[in-house]
Short mmCIF file of C-alpha atoms in Angstrom, two decimals:
data_model
loop_
_atom_site.label_atom_id
_atom_site.label_comp_id
_atom_site.label_asym_id
_atom_site.label_seq_id
_atom_site.Cartn_x
_atom_site.Cartn_y
_atom_site.Cartn_z
CA MET L 1 -69.99 -210.46 -40.17
CA LYS L 2 -70.30 -211.03 -43.90
CA ILE L 3 -67.16 -209.72 -45.64
CA ILE L 4 -66.27 -209.72 -49.35
CA ILE L 5 -62.59 -209.54 -50.33
CA VAL L 6 -61.69 -208.61 -53.92
CA GLY L 7 -58.18 -209.72 -54.89
CA CYS L 8 -56.47 -212.98 -53.89
CA GLY L 9 -52.87 -211.79 -53.93
CA ASN L 10 -50.60 -211.78 -50.86
CA VAL L 11 -52.68 -209.24 -48.93
CA GLY L 12 -56.07 -210.69 -49.91
CA ALA L 13 -55.06 -214.26 -49.08
CA THR L 14 -53.66 -213.19 -45.68
CA LEU L 15 -56.86 -211.27 -44.87
CA ALA L 16 -59.07 -214.19 -45.90
CA GLU L 17 -57.10 -216.55 -43.68
CA GLN L 18 -57.02 -214.31 -40.61
CA LEU L 19 -60.61 -213.05 -40.83
CA SER L 20 -61.99 -216.56 -41.37
CA LYS L 21 -60.12 -217.63 -38.19
CA GLU L 22 -62.07 -214.90 -36.39
CA LYS L 23 -65.29 -216.65 -37.48
CA HIS L 24 -66.41 -214.15 -40.14
CA ASP L 25 -68.34 -215.23 -43.25
CA ILE L 26 -65.81 -214.55 -46.04
CA THR L 27 -66.24 -214.56 -49.83
CA VAL L 28 -63.27 -213.86 -52.12
CA ILE L 29 -63.46 -212.60 -55.72
CA ASP L 30 -60.66 -212.77 -58.29
CA CYS L 31 -60.60 -213.20 -62.06
CA ARG L 32 -57.79 -215.79 -61.74
CA GLN L 33 -59.22 -219.26 -61.07
CA GLN L 34 -55.93 -220.56 -59.69
CA ALA L 35 -55.68 -217.72 -57.15
CA VAL L 36 -59.26 -218.27 -55.93
CA GLU L 37 -58.69 -222.04 -55.58
CA ALA L 38 -55.44 -221.45 -53.66
CA VAL L 39 -57.33 -219.39 -51.05
CA THR L 40 -60.46 -221.57 -50.82
CA ASN L 41 -58.35 -224.74 -50.44
CA VAL L 42 -56.52 -223.30 -47.42
CA CYS L 43 -59.31 -221.28 -45.73
CA ASP L 44 -62.96 -221.90 -44.94
CA VAL L 45 -64.19 -219.27 -47.42
CA MET L 46 -66.40 -219.02 -50.51
CA GLY L 47 -64.79 -218.21 -53.87
CA ILE L 48 -66.15 -216.36 -56.92
CA ILE L 49 -64.18 -216.27 -60.20
CA GLY L 50 -64.82 -212.95 -61.93
CA ASN L 51 -64.12 -209.23 -62.08
CA GLY L 52 -64.60 -207.67 -58.63
CA ALA L 53 -65.82 -204.43 -60.21
CA SER L 54 -68.66 -206.29 -61.94
CA PHE L 55 -72.10 -205.76 -60.42
CA ASN L 56 -73.00 -209.36 -61.31
CA ALA L 57 -69.89 -210.78 -59.60
CA GLN L 58 -70.60 -208.73 -56.49
CA THR L 59 -74.24 -209.84 -56.53
CA ASP L 60 -73.14 -213.50 -56.74
CA ALA L 61 -70.87 -212.85 -53.75
CA GLY L 62 -73.84 -211.50 -51.75
CA ILE L 63 -73.14 -207.76 -51.75
CA ALA L 64 -76.79 -206.99 -50.94
CA ASP L 65 -76.41 -208.23 -47.35
CA ALA L 66 -72.64 -207.80 -46.89
CA ASP L 67 -71.30 -205.77 -43.95
CA LEU L 68 -67.93 -204.94 -45.49
CA MET L 69 -66.19 -204.94 -48.89
CA ILE L 70 -62.36 -204.96 -48.96
CA ALA L 71 -60.72 -204.35 -52.36
CA VAL L 72 -57.00 -205.22 -52.38
CA THR L 73 -56.14 -205.98 -56.02
CA GLY L 74 -52.91 -204.66 -57.53
CA SER L 75 -54.79 -201.82 -59.28
CA ASP L 76 -55.72 -198.72 -57.24
CA GLU L 77 -58.33 -197.66 -59.79
CA LEU L 78 -59.99 -201.09 -59.84
CA ASN L 79 -60.11 -201.11 -56.02
CA LEU L 80 -61.82 -197.71 -55.93
CA LEU L 81 -64.33 -198.80 -58.60
CA CYS L 82 -65.09 -202.01 -56.64
CA CYS L 83 -65.84 -199.97 -53.53
CA LEU L 84 -67.96 -197.44 -55.43
CA ILE L 85 -70.13 -200.20 -56.93
CA ALA L 86 -70.37 -201.94 -53.53
CA LYS L 87 -71.61 -198.70 -51.92
CA LYS L 88 -74.29 -198.32 -54.58
CA ALA L 89 -75.28 -202.02 -54.68
CA GLY L 90 -75.23 -202.88 -50.98
CA GLY L 91 -74.56 -199.78 -48.94
CA CYS L 92 -71.90 -201.64 -46.92
CA HIS L 93 -68.67 -200.35 -45.39
CA THR L 94 -65.78 -200.26 -47.88
CA ILE L 95 -61.97 -200.44 -47.63
CA ALA L 96 -59.69 -199.83 -50.63
CA ARG L 97 -56.02 -200.46 -51.13
CA VAL L 98 -54.49 -197.35 -52.77
CA SER L 99 -50.70 -197.39 -53.01
CA ASN L 100 -49.65 -195.15 -55.92
CA PRO L 101 -47.65 -192.14 -54.60
CA VAL L 102 -49.54 -189.99 -57.16
CA TYR L 103 -52.67 -190.29 -54.99
CA SER L 104 -50.93 -189.81 -51.63
CA ARG L 105 -51.86 -186.10 -51.37
CA GLU L 106 -55.46 -186.77 -52.41
CA ILE L 107 -56.30 -189.63 -50.03
CA GLY L 108 -58.57 -187.46 -47.83
CA PHE L 109 -60.50 -186.16 -50.83
CA ILE L 110 -60.88 -189.64 -52.39
CA LYS L 111 -62.02 -191.18 -49.11
CA GLU L 112 -64.62 -188.47 -48.46
CA GLU L 113 -65.99 -188.15 -51.99
CA LEU L 114 -66.34 -191.93 -52.54
CA GLY L 115 -67.65 -192.54 -49.03
CA LEU L 116 -64.89 -195.04 -48.17
CA SER L 117 -64.56 -196.27 -44.59
CA MET L 118 -60.80 -196.67 -44.88
CA ILE L 119 -57.92 -196.44 -47.36
CA ILE L 120 -54.85 -198.62 -46.84
CA ASN L 121 -51.42 -198.31 -48.43
CA PRO L 122 -49.21 -201.37 -47.75
CA GLN L 123 -46.09 -199.78 -49.24
CA LEU L 124 -46.43 -196.58 -47.19
CA ALA L 125 -47.13 -198.58 -44.01
CA ALA L 126 -44.05 -200.78 -44.66
CA ALA L 127 -41.91 -197.68 -45.29
CA ARG L 128 -43.08 -196.10 -42.02
CA GLU L 129 -42.09 -199.23 -40.11
CA MET L 130 -38.68 -199.26 -41.81
CA ALA L 131 -38.14 -195.58 -40.97
CA ARG L 132 -38.96 -196.26 -37.29
CA LEU L 133 -36.36 -199.04 -37.27
CA LEU L 134 -33.68 -196.82 -38.78
CA LYS L 135 -34.44 -194.21 -36.15
CA PHE L 136 -33.59 -196.87 -33.54
CA PRO L 137 -31.26 -199.42 -35.26
CA SER L 138 -30.76 -201.70 -32.22
CA ALA L 139 -34.42 -202.79 -32.42
CA LEU L 140 -35.73 -205.72 -34.47
CA LYS L 141 -39.18 -204.11 -34.62
CA VAL L 142 -40.75 -200.88 -33.36
CA ASP L 143 -44.52 -200.33 -32.98
CA SER L 144 -46.09 -197.11 -31.68
CA PHE L 145 -49.19 -196.48 -29.55
CA ALA L 146 -50.97 -193.55 -27.92
CA LYS L 147 -50.45 -191.21 -30.87
CA SER L 148 -46.73 -192.18 -30.96
CA ARG L 149 -46.20 -191.34 -27.25
CA VAL L 150 -45.54 -195.02 -26.41
CA GLU L 151 -43.33 -197.51 -28.25
CA LEU L 152 -43.19 -201.28 -28.16
CA VAL L 153 -39.64 -202.27 -29.10
CA ASN L 154 -38.58 -205.80 -30.00
CA TYR L 155 -34.96 -206.59 -29.07
CA ARG L 156 -32.73 -209.70 -28.91
CA ILE L 157 -30.55 -210.21 -25.80
CA GLU L 158 -26.98 -211.20 -26.66
CA GLU L 159 -24.55 -213.19 -24.48
CA ASP L 160 -22.76 -210.26 -22.82
CA ASN L 161 -25.92 -208.21 -22.14
CA PRO L 162 -26.52 -207.08 -18.51
CA LEU L 163 -30.06 -208.52 -18.75
CA CYS L 164 -28.73 -212.09 -19.03
CA ASN L 165 -29.80 -214.24 -16.03
CA MET L 166 -31.65 -211.26 -14.46
CA GLN L 167 -35.10 -211.72 -12.93
CA LEU L 168 -37.60 -209.08 -14.03
CA LYS L 169 -38.43 -208.06 -10.45
CA ASP L 170 -34.76 -207.00 -10.05
CA MET L 171 -34.61 -204.95 -13.24
CA GLY L 172 -36.02 -201.74 -11.75
CA SER L 173 -33.59 -201.64 -8.81
CA ARG L 174 -30.56 -202.50 -10.95
CA LEU L 175 -31.20 -200.34 -14.01
CA HIS L 176 -33.54 -197.67 -12.58
CA CYS L 177 -35.58 -197.45 -15.82
CA ASP L 178 -39.32 -196.96 -16.17
CA VAL L 179 -40.03 -199.53 -18.89
CA LEU L 180 -41.86 -202.87 -18.88
CA ILE L 181 -40.88 -206.14 -20.55
CA ALA L 182 -44.23 -207.39 -21.81
CA VAL L 183 -43.34 -210.42 -23.96
CA VAL L 184 -40.44 -212.88 -24.06
CA GLU L 185 -39.91 -215.29 -26.95
CA ARG L 186 -37.51 -218.15 -26.20
CA GLY L 187 -37.08 -220.71 -28.96
CA ASP L 188 -40.57 -221.83 -29.94
CA GLU L 189 -42.20 -220.62 -26.71
CA VAL L 190 -43.79 -217.21 -26.05
CA TYR L 191 -44.29 -215.93 -22.50
CA ILE L 192 -46.17 -213.06 -20.85
CA PRO L 193 -43.65 -212.91 -17.98
CA ASP L 194 -44.15 -212.19 -14.28
CA GLY L 195 -41.60 -210.73 -11.85
CA ASN L 196 -39.95 -214.11 -11.21
CA PHE L 197 -39.19 -214.67 -14.89
CA GLU L 198 -35.42 -214.93 -15.56
CA LEU L 199 -34.08 -213.60 -18.88
CA LYS L 200 -31.56 -215.61 -20.91
CA ALA L 201 -29.21 -214.94 -23.83
CA ARG L 202 -30.95 -215.13 -27.27
CA ASP L 203 -34.35 -214.26 -25.74
CA GLU L 204 -36.36 -211.85 -27.88
CA ILE L 205 -38.06 -209.33 -25.60
CA SER L 206 -40.77 -206.73 -26.26
CA ILE L 207 -40.27 -203.55 -24.22
CA VAL L 208 -43.07 -201.03 -23.53
CA GLY L 209 -42.20 -197.42 -22.68
CA THR L 210 -42.02 -193.85 -23.91
CA GLN L 211 -39.33 -193.16 -26.50
CA ALA L 212 -37.22 -191.22 -23.97
CA LYS L 213 -37.46 -193.93 -21.30
CA THR L 214 -36.70 -196.68 -23.85
CA ILE L 215 -33.61 -194.83 -25.08
CA GLU L 216 -32.49 -194.35 -21.45
CA PHE L 217 -33.00 -198.10 -20.85
CA PHE L 218 -30.86 -199.08 -23.84
CA LYS L 219 -28.13 -196.60 -22.91
CA LYS L 220 -27.85 -198.30 -19.52
CA LEU L 221 -27.48 -201.62 -21.34
CA GLY L 222 -24.65 -200.10 -23.39
CA VAL L 223 -26.64 -200.46 -26.65
CA PRO L 224 -26.30 -197.80 -29.43
CA THR L 225 -29.37 -195.56 -29.54
CA SER L 226 -28.65 -192.96 -32.25
CA SER L 227 -30.35 -193.21 -35.65
CA ALA L 228 -28.51 -194.33 -38.78
CA ARG L 229 -26.75 -191.50 -40.62
CA ASP L 230 -27.02 -193.01 -44.09
CA ALA L 231 -28.93 -195.79 -45.85
CA LEU L 232 -28.30 -197.88 -48.96
CA ILE L 233 -31.65 -199.01 -50.43
CA VAL L 234 -31.80 -201.74 -53.09
CA GLY L 235 -34.85 -201.60 -55.37
CA GLY L 236 -36.65 -198.53 -56.67
CA GLY L 237 -40.27 -199.53 -56.11
CA ARG L 238 -43.01 -197.59 -54.31
CA THR L 239 -41.84 -198.70 -50.86
CA SER L 240 -38.37 -197.28 -51.57
CA VAL L 241 -39.84 -193.95 -52.71
CA TYR L 242 -41.94 -193.59 -49.53
CA LEU L 243 -38.98 -194.67 -47.37
CA ALA L 244 -36.47 -192.36 -49.05
CA LYS L 245 -38.74 -189.34 -48.54
CA GLN L 246 -39.13 -190.11 -44.83
CA LEU L 247 -35.42 -190.75 -44.28
CA LEU L 248 -34.43 -187.53 -46.05
CA GLU L 249 -36.82 -185.61 -43.78
CA MET L 250 -35.07 -187.26 -40.80
CA GLY L 251 -31.69 -186.00 -42.09
CA ILE L 252 -30.50 -189.45 -43.21
CA ARG L 253 -28.50 -189.61 -46.46
CA VAL L 254 -30.04 -191.98 -49.01
CA LYS L 255 -28.72 -193.98 -51.98
CA ILE L 256 -31.10 -196.09 -54.09
CA VAL L 257 -29.78 -198.83 -56.41
CA GLU L 258 -32.16 -199.66 -59.29
CA ARG L 259 -31.35 -201.63 -62.45
CA ASP L 260 -34.05 -200.17 -64.74
CA GLU L 261 -32.84 -196.97 -66.46
CA GLU L 262 -36.32 -195.58 -67.09
CA ARG L 263 -37.27 -196.12 -63.44
CA CYS L 264 -34.04 -194.38 -62.36
CA GLU L 265 -35.12 -191.26 -64.27
CA GLU L 266 -38.51 -191.36 -62.52
CA LEU L 267 -36.77 -191.76 -59.13
CA ASN L 268 -34.61 -188.71 -59.85
CA GLU L 269 -37.81 -186.67 -60.21
CA MET L 270 -39.63 -188.22 -57.25
CA VAL L 271 -36.77 -188.03 -54.72
CA PRO L 272 -34.30 -185.47 -56.14
CA LYS L 273 -32.33 -185.25 -52.89
CA ALA L 274 -31.48 -188.98 -52.94
CA MET L 275 -28.55 -190.36 -54.93
CA ILE L 276 -29.89 -192.76 -57.59
CA ILE L 277 -27.48 -195.49 -58.76
CA CYS L 278 -28.43 -197.23 -62.02
CA GLY L 279 -27.04 -200.75 -61.78
CA ASP L 280 -27.58 -204.38 -60.79
CA ALA L 281 -27.46 -204.80 -57.00
CA THR L 282 -26.59 -208.49 -57.37
CA ASP L 283 -23.19 -207.28 -58.61
CA LYS L 284 -21.26 -207.33 -55.33
CA ASP L 285 -18.53 -205.06 -56.68
CA LEU L 286 -21.13 -202.38 -57.41
CA LEU L 287 -22.46 -202.52 -53.84
CA ILE L 288 -18.96 -202.29 -52.39
CA GLU L 289 -18.12 -199.41 -54.72
CA GLU L 290 -21.30 -197.57 -53.59
CA GLY L 291 -20.33 -197.79 -49.93
CA LEU L 292 -21.72 -201.07 -48.56
CA LEU L 293 -18.76 -201.46 -46.20
CA GLU L 294 -19.33 -198.04 -44.59
CA THR L 295 -23.14 -197.63 -44.69
CA GLU L 296 -25.02 -197.73 -41.38
CA ALA L 297 -28.24 -199.16 -42.86
CA PHE L 298 -28.91 -201.58 -45.71
CA VAL L 299 -32.49 -202.07 -46.93
CA ALA L 300 -33.44 -204.77 -49.47
CA THR L 301 -36.82 -203.92 -51.05
CA THR L 302 -36.84 -205.59 -54.48
CA ASN L 303 -39.92 -207.53 -55.61
CA PHE L 304 -38.11 -210.86 -55.19
CA ASP L 305 -37.89 -212.35 -51.69
CA GLU L 306 -34.96 -214.60 -52.56
CA GLU L 307 -32.95 -211.66 -53.90
CA ASN L 308 -33.70 -209.58 -50.80
CA ILE L 309 -32.60 -212.39 -48.48
CA MET L 310 -29.39 -213.08 -50.43
CA LEU L 311 -28.53 -209.36 -50.55
CA ALA L 312 -29.10 -209.03 -46.79
CA LEU L 313 -26.89 -212.06 -46.10
CA PHE L 314 -24.16 -210.59 -48.34
CA ALA L 315 -24.41 -207.22 -46.58
CA LYS L 316 -24.23 -208.96 -43.19
CA SER L 317 -21.05 -210.81 -44.21
CA LEU L 318 -19.21 -207.57 -45.07
CA SER L 319 -20.63 -204.80 -42.88
CA SER L 320 -22.14 -204.03 -39.49
CA ALA L 321 -25.05 -202.13 -41.08
CA LYS L 322 -28.58 -202.30 -39.68
CA LEU L 323 -30.32 -204.78 -42.02
CA ILE L 324 -33.96 -204.51 -43.14
CA THR L 325 -35.35 -207.17 -45.49
CA LYS L 326 -38.75 -206.93 -47.17
CA VAL L 327 -40.48 -210.30 -47.64
CA HIS L 328 -43.79 -210.81 -49.45
CA ARG L 329 -44.33 -214.55 -48.96
CA ILE L 330 -44.31 -216.20 -45.54
CA SER L 331 -44.07 -219.87 -46.53
CA TYR L 332 -40.50 -220.05 -45.28
CA ASP L 333 -40.67 -217.70 -42.30
CA ASP L 334 -39.12 -220.27 -39.91
CA ILE L 335 -36.09 -220.65 -42.19
CA ILE L 336 -35.80 -216.87 -42.69
CA ASP L 337 -35.77 -216.33 -38.90
CA GLN L 338 -32.83 -218.74 -38.57
CA LEU L 339 -30.84 -216.88 -41.23
CA ASP L 340 -30.71 -213.74 -39.04
CA VAL L 341 -31.14 -211.18 -41.83
CA GLY L 342 -32.02 -208.33 -39.48
CA SER L 343 -35.52 -206.90 -39.29
CA ILE L 344 -38.03 -208.64 -41.57
CA ILE L 345 -40.84 -206.50 -42.97
CA TYR L 346 -44.00 -208.29 -44.17
CA PRO L 347 -46.18 -205.60 -45.87
CA LYS L 348 -49.23 -207.85 -45.96
CA PHE L 349 -49.16 -208.41 -42.18
CA ILE L 350 -48.93 -204.66 -41.56
CA THR L 351 -51.96 -204.17 -43.84
CA SER L 352 -53.98 -206.99 -42.29
CA GLU L 353 -53.41 -205.56 -38.76
CA SER L 354 -55.04 -202.27 -39.79
CA ILE L 355 -58.04 -203.97 -41.37
CA ILE L 356 -58.57 -206.47 -38.53
CA LYS L 357 -58.58 -203.59 -36.05
CA TYR L 358 -61.33 -201.92 -38.11
CA VAL L 359 -63.33 -205.16 -38.41
CA ARG L 360 -63.20 -205.80 -34.66
CA ALA L 361 -64.32 -202.23 -33.98
CA MET L 362 -67.27 -202.75 -36.36
CA LYS L 363 -68.21 -205.99 -34.64
CA ASN L 364 -68.02 -204.49 -31.17
CA SER L 365 -71.58 -203.58 -30.19
CA MET L 366 -70.29 -201.10 -27.58
CA GLY L 367 -68.77 -198.99 -30.35
CA SER L 368 -65.18 -198.71 -31.50
CA ASN L 369 -62.69 -198.69 -28.65
CA ILE L 370 -59.71 -200.48 -30.23
CA GLU L 371 -57.39 -197.58 -31.02
CA THR L 372 -54.39 -199.62 -32.22
CA LEU L 373 -53.64 -203.30 -32.82
CA TYR L 374 -50.32 -205.02 -33.48
CA ARG L 375 -49.61 -208.70 -33.93
CA LEU L 376 -46.29 -209.90 -32.57
CA ASN L 377 -44.17 -213.05 -32.41
CA ASP L 378 -45.52 -214.70 -35.56
CA ASN L 379 -49.11 -213.66 -34.73
CA ARG L 380 -49.05 -215.51 -31.39
CA VAL L 381 -49.25 -212.29 -29.35
CA GLU L 382 -51.47 -209.23 -29.74
CA ALA L 383 -50.83 -205.78 -28.33
CA LEU L 384 -54.07 -203.77 -28.29
CA GLU L 385 -54.73 -200.18 -27.30
CA PHE L 386 -58.22 -199.67 -25.85
CA LEU L 387 -60.02 -196.38 -25.23
CA ILE L 388 -61.79 -196.68 -21.87
CA LYS L 389 -65.41 -195.49 -22.06
CA GLU L 390 -68.10 -194.68 -19.49
CA GLY L 391 -69.43 -197.82 -17.81
CA SER L 392 -66.31 -199.94 -18.44
CA PRO L 393 -65.86 -202.57 -15.68
CA VAL L 394 -62.15 -201.70 -15.28
CA VAL L 395 -62.72 -198.07 -14.18
CA GLY L 396 -61.73 -197.08 -10.64
CA ILE L 397 -60.30 -200.45 -9.58
CA PRO L 398 -56.58 -200.82 -8.67
CA LEU L 399 -54.83 -203.11 -11.18
CA GLN L 400 -53.85 -205.56 -8.41
CA ASP L 401 -57.59 -206.13 -7.76
CA LEU L 402 -58.61 -206.55 -11.43
CA ARG L 403 -59.45 -210.15 -12.21
CA LEU L 404 -57.56 -210.43 -15.49
CA LYS L 405 -57.59 -213.71 -17.38
CA PRO L 406 -54.30 -215.67 -17.54
CA LYS L 407 -51.59 -214.51 -19.98
CA MET L 408 -52.82 -210.90 -19.99
CA LEU L 409 -50.68 -207.89 -19.07
CA ILE L 410 -51.60 -204.20 -18.89
CA GLY L 411 -48.40 -202.61 -20.18
CA CYS L 412 -49.19 -198.92 -20.15
CA ILE L 413 -51.85 -196.35 -19.20
CA THR L 414 -52.14 -192.95 -20.89
CA HIS L 415 -54.09 -190.42 -18.81
CA LYS L 416 -54.67 -186.92 -20.26
CA GLY L 417 -51.61 -187.30 -22.47
CA LYS L 418 -49.34 -188.51 -19.66
CA VAL L 419 -47.90 -192.01 -20.07
CA THR L 420 -47.31 -194.26 -17.05
CA ILE L 421 -45.99 -197.80 -16.73
CA PRO L 422 -48.57 -199.15 -14.27
CA LYS L 423 -47.98 -200.56 -10.80
CA GLY L 424 -50.36 -202.67 -8.72
CA GLN L 425 -51.95 -199.55 -7.18
CA SER L 426 -52.55 -197.83 -10.55
CA VAL L 427 -56.19 -197.04 -11.39
CA ILE L 428 -57.75 -196.73 -14.85
CA GLU L 429 -60.14 -193.81 -15.45
CA VAL L 430 -62.69 -192.94 -18.15
CA GLY L 431 -60.96 -191.41 -21.19
CA ASP L 432 -57.67 -193.23 -20.55
CA THR L 433 -56.09 -195.43 -23.18
CA VAL L 434 -54.71 -198.77 -22.03
CA ILE L 435 -52.25 -201.08 -23.79
CA LEU L 436 -53.02 -204.76 -23.21
CA VAL L 437 -50.55 -207.46 -24.25
CA THR L 438 -51.86 -211.02 -24.49
CA THR L 439 -51.35 -214.43 -26.06
CA THR L 440 -55.14 -214.80 -26.20
CA THR L 441 -56.02 -213.40 -29.63
CA GLY L 442 -59.34 -212.06 -30.87
CA LEU L 443 -60.26 -209.57 -28.12
CA HIS L 444 -62.77 -206.85 -29.08
CA ASP L 445 -63.25 -204.97 -25.81
CA ILE L 446 -61.26 -204.45 -22.59
CA ARG L 447 -64.01 -206.38 -20.76
CA ASP L 448 -62.96 -209.47 -22.77
CA ALA L 449 -59.74 -209.48 -20.69
CA LEU L 450 -61.62 -209.98 -17.40
CA ARG L 451 -62.52 -213.34 -15.88
#
C-alpha cells in the first residue's frame, strides 16, 4: 500500500521503520530537513521537506494515489488539517494523532465530521497501560484482549518462585490453574514453549488467561495481586493528567510533582482530587518528604528519558514501590533493560501497534479480522486477536489436527463471550475470537498461520 506519514518525530520515525519492513511504499513529510534525512537514511522510504498541510507538499508526496495518510506531528490542529486536505485531495483513509485533553470528549464528533478513519492519542494509550500495571503491580506489562475479558501478563520468575525448574506440562497438575504460558524470554532468546519446556529463574514469561484466573495463578505462586493504594507521579504532562484521572477513578491516591508553577495551577484545575506538589523532583529530599519511602507506586513521566531513568533508579534504591518509567527514545533499550527500572512504557510503540493493526486490516482482502495486535519482547513476538469469519479454514477442526506453522500457539478462544484456554480437542467456530501468539511477524489473517 502507498502510505504518507506527516511528522518525523519519535512516533513518525517508528511508523516509517515498521511499515517499510512490512513492504509498504512509504513517503514521509516534515518541514525539518534534518528530521527527514534521519528517517530516510535509516529506512527505505521517500522524504519530502515541507509543510504536511500544504496541498503542494501532499501532491509531491503522491496523495492522489495514496491509500492512507497518517498525521503524527506534535500539533493536533495541524494533524487534523493534514487529514482534511488529504481527504479532499486524494480521498484516501486518514489517521490523526490528537492528544490534547481538551479534545478528549469531542473525539467522536471530530472523527465523524472530518471523515477520519482513526484518531490516536499516544499519551492516553500510555496512561491506560500504566493504569493496568498499577492495578496488577507484580506484572512487568499487561495487555488486554477480547474486550478486556482476557489478559496477557508479562512476569519475571525470581529464584525462589515455585515455577523454577518446572516443566510446563506439570504446571496444571501442580498449581491447578487455567492459564497458559505463551512466551518465554531467556537472555537473548525468545521461545514459544511446548509442554516439555522447563522454566528457569530470571525467565520472563507471558501468561494468557482471564483476569480472575491470572490472579488465582499468582496467588498460588505467593505473589501479591492487589492494586497499589497510592502513586507518586513525577512530571505534570498530558500523560500524567490522563493517568491521574484513571487512578483516582480506581480509588488510588495520587500525588503529582511538577516544577513549573503555572503548570501546577493548571493541574489543580484538571485533576482537583490529586495532590499537586510544586517542586523539583531531582531534589531527593523533596521526594522523601513527599512519601517516596512509603508509596506503593512510583511513575516517572517527565519529557527527559535520562531524568526518568535516574529517578526510577533512585526510587528503587530507597523503596519497594512498583516502578513505571516512560521512555521516548529506544536507542539504548538493551542498557535500560539491564538497569531493571521496573516497567518501561514506550508511547510510540503503543501508538504504532494500533496503526499497524489498522494497516493490516486494510491490506487484508478478506476484510478486517484483526481485532487486536500487541508486539512483545522487543517486537520479536506478536500476539494477535482474530475474528473468525464464515469460510475460514480453521472452523470445525480440533486444534490437535490443525496444521499450524512452527512457532505458532493458539492461546485462547472466546466463544459467545466465554473465554477458554484451549486443549487439543478444542474446536474453533464462526464468530469466535482467537488469540494467536507467534514469533513469525506480519500475519494478516488466521489462514496465514496454517502450513
